[in-house]
Amino acid sequence: MTFTLMGIPGLEAQHLWLSLPFFSMFLAILISNGAILFMLAREPTLHTPMYLLLALLMVADLISTLALLPKLLCLFWFNDRDIAVNACFTQMFFIHGTSVVQSALLVAMAFDRFVAVCEPLCYNTVLSHSLVGHLGLMALAKGVILILPMPLLLQRLTFCHKVIPHTYCDHMAVVKLACDDTRPNRIYGLFVILLVVGLDLVLIGFSYGLILQAVIRLNSQDAIYKALNTCSAHLFVILITYVPALFSSLTHRLGHNIPPHGHILLANLYLLIPSMFNPIIYGMKTKDIQVKVAKCLCRRHS
């Protein structure tokens, strides 16, 4: 059995033009994330907990992008709409799974910033490479454990329709094609959203609440500036990760006057925007990366 991806409903005639910004984003994500990962791997001075967690986040960004964009570009360029059921469920697992992993890594990075600001003398002791490895494995396990039941629950369903009104195999878009009772699928999907977004945001908020308490106690303006600057890149990444996702979710449930292609474009952008801007934000806000980039450019120039 195969499904058929519709693409962006109402904009089928513009698919070729729409492929240009999506292909540009694809190249930008591959080049920028790949360049920073290469730099982090080559420079021993950047093998610190913060940069190791950043590297894991960028690997998750690349996996998410590779799960989404190649099929989307084939659809836009070659009108290749068909996707086998197993391939569809695999794509769903990797897209949603990496979203959970990214969210868990942002929680780990919030803990990293908490230790850096509140317990700077214990930073290297608390955040050892071993702990970072365990945090990465926990994020991966969370993604697998929470998302694997989604395709497994879908396999028990009979599908009356084969056309998915989307550019990729979104969980709820596939659930709506079934003829059977889909309440278990819907309930589990809502449970995952509440657990991931709700719990992770609470943990991040708790970490930054403690950081804010510590910053308020500082007497020196220079110390306050340094403490806030330490967290600025991570805060920007949190905003570009959660705000588009929450906005897309709210418009999907409440924006009944928004046309279908608006929902589909938002659903694609909230997956791609963090992957595209994460390396830019860390490149602009982190002096260590700026220095290493400048050194690399100077070497090539000389």
GROMACS .gro file of C-alpha atoms in nm:
model
  302
    1MET     CA    1   0.000   0.000   0.000
    2THR     CA    2   0.118   0.352  -0.078
    3PHE     CA    3   0.006   0.696   0.032
    4THR     CA    4   0.002   1.002  -0.191
    5LEU     CA    5   0.141   1.330  -0.060
    6MET     CA    6  -0.063   1.624  -0.190
    7GLY     CA    7   0.208   1.880  -0.123
    8ILE     CA    8   0.073   2.225  -0.039
    9PRO     CA    9  -0.304   2.223  -0.109
   10GLY     CA   10  -0.414   2.514  -0.325
   11LEU     CA   11  -0.059   2.596  -0.435
   12GLU     CA   12   0.013   2.293  -0.655
   13ALA     CA   13   0.078   2.519  -0.957
   14GLN     CA   14   0.343   2.709  -0.759
   15HIS     CA   15   0.534   2.399  -0.637
   16LEU     CA   16   0.829   2.465  -0.868
   17TRP     CA   17   0.866   2.823  -0.744
   18LEU     CA   18   0.819   2.717  -0.383
   19SER     CA   19   1.103   2.469  -0.425
   20LEU     CA   20   1.353   2.758  -0.456
   21PRO     CA   21   1.326   2.887  -0.096
   22PHE     CA   22   1.305   2.530   0.039
   23PHE     CA   23   1.616   2.425  -0.157
   24SER     CA   24   1.797   2.739  -0.036
   25MET     CA   25   1.708   2.649   0.324
   26PHE     CA   26   1.826   2.292   0.262
   27LEU     CA   27   2.167   2.413   0.142
   28ALA     CA   28   2.194   2.669   0.425
   29ILE     CA   29   2.116   2.406   0.690
   30LEU     CA   30   2.362   2.151   0.548
   31ILE     CA   31   2.646   2.401   0.503
   32SER     CA   32   2.609   2.597   0.828
   33ASN     CA   33   2.547   2.300   1.059
   34GLY     CA   34   2.811   2.092   0.880
   35ALA     CA   35   3.070   2.372   0.906
   36ILE     CA   36   3.018   2.421   1.280
   37LEU     CA   37   3.020   2.045   1.345
   38PHE     CA   38   3.347   2.017   1.149
   39MET     CA   39   3.497   2.302   1.351
   40LEU     CA   40   3.382   2.154   1.683
   41ALA     CA   41   3.533   1.818   1.586
   42ARG     CA   42   3.867   1.970   1.480
   43GLU     CA   43   3.924   2.211   1.769
   44PRO     CA   44   4.007   2.040   2.102
   45THR     CA   45   3.952   2.369   2.288
   46LEU     CA   46   3.583   2.353   2.193
   47HIS     CA   47   3.532   2.007   2.345
   48THR     CA   48   3.349   2.157   2.644
   49PRO     CA   49   3.003   2.052   2.772
   50MET     CA   50   2.824   2.348   2.610
   51TYR     CA   51   2.972   2.280   2.266
   52LEU     CA   52   2.924   1.903   2.293
   53LEU     CA   53   2.552   1.960   2.363
   54LEU     CA   54   2.543   2.208   2.074
   55ALA     CA   55   2.698   1.944   1.846
   56LEU     CA   56   2.429   1.693   1.947
   57LEU     CA   57   2.160   1.954   1.877
   58MET     CA   58   2.303   2.019   1.530
   59VAL     CA   59   2.317   1.646   1.451
   60ALA     CA   60   1.947   1.625   1.545
   61ASP     CA   61   1.879   1.929   1.320
   62LEU     CA   62   2.053   1.760   1.025
   63ILE     CA   63   1.862   1.432   1.074
   64SER     CA   64   1.530   1.619   1.089
   65THR     CA   65   1.615   1.815   0.772
   66LEU     CA   66   1.728   1.503   0.583
   67ALA     CA   67   1.407   1.324   0.683
   68LEU     CA   68   1.191   1.609   0.553
   69LEU     CA   69   1.343   1.796   0.260
   70PRO     CA   70   1.466   1.535   0.006
   71LYS     CA   71   1.115   1.389  -0.035
   72LEU     CA   72   0.960   1.737  -0.034
   73LEU     CA   73   1.194   1.855  -0.312
   74CYS     CA   74   1.126   1.539  -0.516
   75LEU     CA   75   0.754   1.619  -0.482
   76PHE     CA   76   0.806   1.979  -0.597
   77TRP     CA   77   1.053   1.905  -0.879
   78PHE     CA   78   0.941   1.569  -1.019
   79ASN     CA   79   0.581   1.546  -0.892
   80ASP     CA   80   0.688   1.231  -0.703
   81ARG     CA   81   0.392   1.212  -0.468
   82ASP     CA   82   0.378   0.841  -0.382
   83ILE     CA   83   0.532   0.712  -0.059
   84ALA     CA   84   0.517   0.353   0.068
   85VAL     CA   85   0.347   0.298   0.403
   86ASN     CA   86   0.667   0.179   0.575
   87ALA     CA   87   0.863   0.473   0.429
   88CYS     CA   88   0.587   0.708   0.548
   89PHE     CA   89   0.596   0.569   0.902
   90THR     CA   90   0.978   0.584   0.901
   91GLN     CA   91   0.973   0.949   0.794
   92MET     CA   92   0.716   1.023   1.066
   93PHE     CA   93   0.934   0.854   1.328
   94PHE     CA   94   1.247   1.052   1.237
   95ILE     CA   95   1.072   1.392   1.201
   96HIS     CA   96   0.876   1.370   1.526
   97GLY     CA   97   1.152   1.177   1.708
   98THR     CA   98   1.416   1.439   1.635
   99SER     CA   99   1.176   1.712   1.754
  100VAL     CA  100   1.153   1.535   2.092
  101VAL     CA  101   1.533   1.491   2.102
  102GLN     CA  102   1.587   1.861   2.020
  103SER     CA  103   1.352   1.965   2.300
  104ALA     CA  104   1.527   1.733   2.549
  105LEU     CA  105   1.867   1.873   2.446
  106LEU     CA  106   1.743   2.228   2.505
  107VAL     CA  107   1.655   2.121   2.862
  108ALA     CA  108   2.007   1.979   2.903
  109MET     CA  109   2.152   2.305   2.768
  110ALA     CA  110   1.942   2.503   3.017
  111PHE     CA  111   2.092   2.292   3.297
  112ASP     CA  112   2.438   2.362   3.150
  113ARG     CA  113   2.371   2.739   3.161
  114PHE     CA  114   2.237   2.710   3.517
  115VAL     CA  115   2.559   2.544   3.635
  116ALA     CA  116   2.774   2.794   3.438
  117VAL     CA  117   2.604   3.096   3.601
  118CYS     CA  118   2.511   2.969   3.948
  119GLU     CA  119   2.798   2.727   4.020
  120PRO     CA  120   3.086   2.839   3.792
  121LEU     CA  121   3.358   2.692   4.017
  122CYS     CA  122   3.199   2.346   3.998
  123TYR     CA  123   3.121   2.363   3.624
  124ASN     CA  124   3.385   2.117   3.500
  125THR     CA  125   3.325   1.885   3.794
  126VAL     CA  126   2.947   1.870   3.757
  127LEU     CA  127   2.927   1.872   3.376
  128SER     CA  128   3.183   1.608   3.290
  129HIS     CA  129   3.203   1.452   2.944
  130SER     CA  130   3.050   1.140   3.093
  131LEU     CA  131   2.743   1.333   3.213
  132VAL     CA  132   2.706   1.503   2.874
  133GLY     CA  133   2.713   1.158   2.709
  134HIS     CA  134   2.445   1.034   2.948
  135LEU     CA  135   2.230   1.343   2.881
  136GLY     CA  136   2.261   1.282   2.506
  137LEU     CA  137   2.160   0.916   2.548
  138MET     CA  138   1.864   1.015   2.766
  139ALA     CA  139   1.747   1.263   2.499
  140LEU     CA  140   1.776   0.990   2.232
  141ALA     CA  141   1.593   0.737   2.451
  142LYS     CA  142   1.316   0.989   2.518
  143GLY     CA  143   1.267   1.048   2.144
  144VAL     CA  144   1.258   0.676   2.062
  145ILE     CA  145   1.035   0.571   2.353
  146LEU     CA  146   0.777   0.847   2.302
  147ILE     CA  147   0.756   0.841   1.921
  148LEU     CA  148   0.793   0.470   1.838
  149PRO     CA  149   0.434   0.390   1.957
  150MET     CA  150   0.294   0.634   1.697
  151PRO     CA  151   0.372   0.425   1.384
  152LEU     CA  152   0.303   0.105   1.580
  153LEU     CA  153  -0.048   0.228   1.671
  154LEU     CA  154  -0.106   0.334   1.310
  155GLN     CA  155  -0.026  -0.015   1.181
  156ARG     CA  156  -0.343  -0.155   1.342
  157LEU     CA  157  -0.567   0.086   1.148
  158THR     CA  158  -0.745   0.041   0.815
  159PHE     CA  159  -0.713   0.341   0.587
  160CYS     CA  160  -1.011   0.454   0.377
  161HIS     CA  161  -0.820   0.732   0.209
  162LYS     CA  162  -0.473   0.736   0.060
  163VAL     CA  163  -0.410   1.108  -0.007
  164ILE     CA  164  -0.222   1.294   0.270
  165PRO     CA  165  -0.295   1.671   0.245
  166HIS     CA  166   0.059   1.755   0.351
  167THR     CA  167   0.420   1.770   0.231
  168TYR     CA  168   0.534   1.495   0.473
  169CYS     CA  169   0.386   1.215   0.684
  170ASP     CA  170   0.262   1.417   0.977
  171HIS     CA  171   0.113   1.198   1.252
  172MET     CA  172  -0.229   1.364   1.271
  173ALA     CA  173  -0.254   1.399   0.893
  174VAL     CA  174  -0.213   1.020   0.858
  175VAL     CA  175  -0.449   0.946   1.152
  176LYS     CA  176  -0.728   1.139   0.976
  177LEU     CA  177  -0.711   0.896   0.679
  178ALA     CA  178  -0.822   0.596   0.889
  179CYS     CA  179  -1.172   0.448   0.891
  180ASP     CA  180  -1.135   0.286   1.235
  181ASP     CA  181  -1.162   0.439   1.581
  182THR     CA  182  -0.861   0.669   1.612
  183ARG     CA  183  -0.916   0.787   1.971
  184PRO     CA  184  -0.609   0.598   2.105
  185ASN     CA  185  -0.392   0.762   1.837
  186ARG     CA  186  -0.531   1.111   1.905
  187ILE     CA  187  -0.504   1.075   2.283
  188TYR     CA  188  -0.147   0.945   2.261
  189GLY     CA  189  -0.047   1.226   2.022
  190LEU     CA  190  -0.187   1.487   2.261
  191PHE     CA  191  -0.014   1.315   2.555
  192VAL     CA  192   0.323   1.336   2.376
  193ILE     CA  193   0.276   1.707   2.294
  194LEU     CA  194   0.180   1.793   2.652
  195LEU     CA  195   0.462   1.584   2.798
  196VAL     CA  196   0.733   1.712   2.566
  197VAL     CA  197   0.641   2.079   2.528
  198GLY     CA  198   0.477   2.123   2.869
  199LEU     CA  199   0.732   1.941   3.085
  200ASP     CA  200   1.038   2.062   2.892
  201LEU     CA  201   0.924   2.426   2.906
  202VAL     CA  202   0.859   2.395   3.281
  203LEU     CA  203   1.210   2.254   3.335
  204ILE     CA  204   1.368   2.526   3.118
  205GLY     CA  205   1.164   2.793   3.298
  206PHE     CA  206   1.271   2.653   3.637
  207SER     CA  207   1.640   2.663   3.533
  208TYR     CA  208   1.612   3.023   3.414
  209GLY     CA  209   1.418   3.120   3.727
  210LEU     CA  210   1.716   3.005   3.936
  211ILE     CA  211   1.956   3.182   3.697
  212LEU     CA  212   1.756   3.506   3.731
  213GLN     CA  213   1.766   3.477   4.110
  214ALA     CA  214   2.145   3.439   4.098
  215VAL     CA  215   2.183   3.734   3.856
  216ILE     CA  216   1.970   3.965   4.074
  217ARG     CA  217   2.203   3.901   4.368
  218LEU     CA  218   2.508   4.020   4.169
  219ASN     CA  219   2.627   4.371   4.259
  220SER     CA  220   2.844   4.445   3.958
  221GLN     CA  221   2.679   4.562   3.635
  222ASP     CA  222   2.961   4.397   3.441
  223ALA     CA  223   2.896   4.064   3.615
  224ILE     CA  224   2.523   4.089   3.537
  225TYR     CA  225   2.599   4.161   3.171
  226LYS     CA  226   2.837   3.863   3.148
  227ALA     CA  227   2.587   3.630   3.314
  228LEU     CA  228   2.304   3.734   3.080
  229ASN     CA  229   2.533   3.720   2.775
  230THR     CA  230   2.627   3.363   2.875
  231CYS     CA  231   2.261   3.261   2.833
  232SER     CA  232   2.164   3.483   2.538
  233ALA     CA  233   2.236   3.234   2.256
  234HIS     CA  234   2.045   2.956   2.431
  235LEU     CA  235   1.748   3.189   2.497
  236PHE     CA  236   1.732   3.287   2.128
  237VAL     CA  237   1.739   2.918   2.027
  238ILE     CA  238   1.454   2.842   2.271
  239LEU     CA  239   1.247   3.124   2.120
  240ILE     CA  240   1.294   3.016   1.758
  241THR     CA  241   1.225   2.651   1.852
  242TYR     CA  242   0.913   2.681   2.065
  243VAL     CA  243   0.743   3.001   1.939
  244PRO     CA  244   0.693   2.881   1.574
  245ALA     CA  245   0.588   2.534   1.700
  246LEU     CA  246   0.331   2.676   1.945
  247PHE     CA  247   0.208   2.928   1.685
  248SER     CA  248   0.163   2.650   1.427
  249SER     CA  249  -0.018   2.433   1.682
  250LEU     CA  250  -0.253   2.715   1.786
  251THR     CA  251  -0.337   2.818   1.429
  252HIS     CA  252  -0.405   2.453   1.342
  253ARG     CA  253  -0.660   2.426   1.626
  254LEU     CA  254  -0.802   2.780   1.640
  255GLY     CA  255  -0.726   2.942   1.304
  256HIS     CA  256  -1.030   2.814   1.116
  257ASN     CA  257  -1.016   3.107   0.872
  258ILE     CA  258  -0.655   3.035   0.772
  259PRO     CA  259  -0.639   2.850   0.436
  260PRO     CA  260  -0.496   2.495   0.430
  261HIS     CA  261  -0.176   2.602   0.253
  262GLY     CA  262  -0.108   2.845   0.541
  263HIS     CA  263  -0.117   2.558   0.793
  264ILE     CA  264   0.108   2.340   0.577
  265LEU     CA  265   0.365   2.615   0.521
  266LEU     CA  266   0.374   2.689   0.896
  267ALA     CA  267   0.417   2.318   0.976
  268ASN     CA  268   0.720   2.304   0.744
  269LEU     CA  269   0.873   2.629   0.864
  270TYR     CA  270   0.858   2.543   1.234
  271LEU     CA  271   1.068   2.234   1.157
  272LEU     CA  272   1.319   2.419   0.938
  273ILE     CA  273   1.361   2.760   1.107
  274PRO     CA  274   1.546   2.628   1.418
  275SER     CA  275   1.778   2.411   1.206
  276MET     CA  276   1.863   2.709   0.987
  277PHE     CA  277   1.912   2.970   1.260
  278ASN     CA  278   2.079   2.766   1.539
  279PRO     CA  279   2.430   2.781   1.382
  280ILE     CA  280   2.382   3.148   1.291
  281ILE     CA  281   2.279   3.241   1.648
  282TYR     CA  282   2.565   3.050   1.809
  283GLY     CA  283   2.806   3.184   1.550
  284MET     CA  284   2.702   3.545   1.622
  285LYS     CA  285   2.665   3.519   2.000
  286THR     CA  286   2.961   3.294   2.089
  287LYS     CA  287   3.309   3.448   2.089
  288ASP     CA  288   3.489   3.111   2.080
  289ILE     CA  289   3.321   3.016   1.752
  290GLN     CA  290   3.381   3.364   1.607
  291VAL     CA  291   3.753   3.342   1.693
  292LYS     CA  292   3.787   2.994   1.539
  293VAL     CA  293   3.603   3.102   1.222
  294ALA     CA  294   3.829   3.409   1.192
  295LYS     CA  295   4.140   3.190   1.234
  296CYS     CA  296   4.020   2.947   0.966
  297LEU     CA  297   3.951   3.232   0.724
  298CYS     CA  298   4.292   3.389   0.795
  299ARG     CA  299   4.466   3.055   0.731
  300ARG     CA  300   4.290   3.013   0.397
  301HIS     CA  301   4.363   3.372   0.298
  302SER     CA  302   4.733   3.338   0.383
   0.00000   0.00000   0.00000
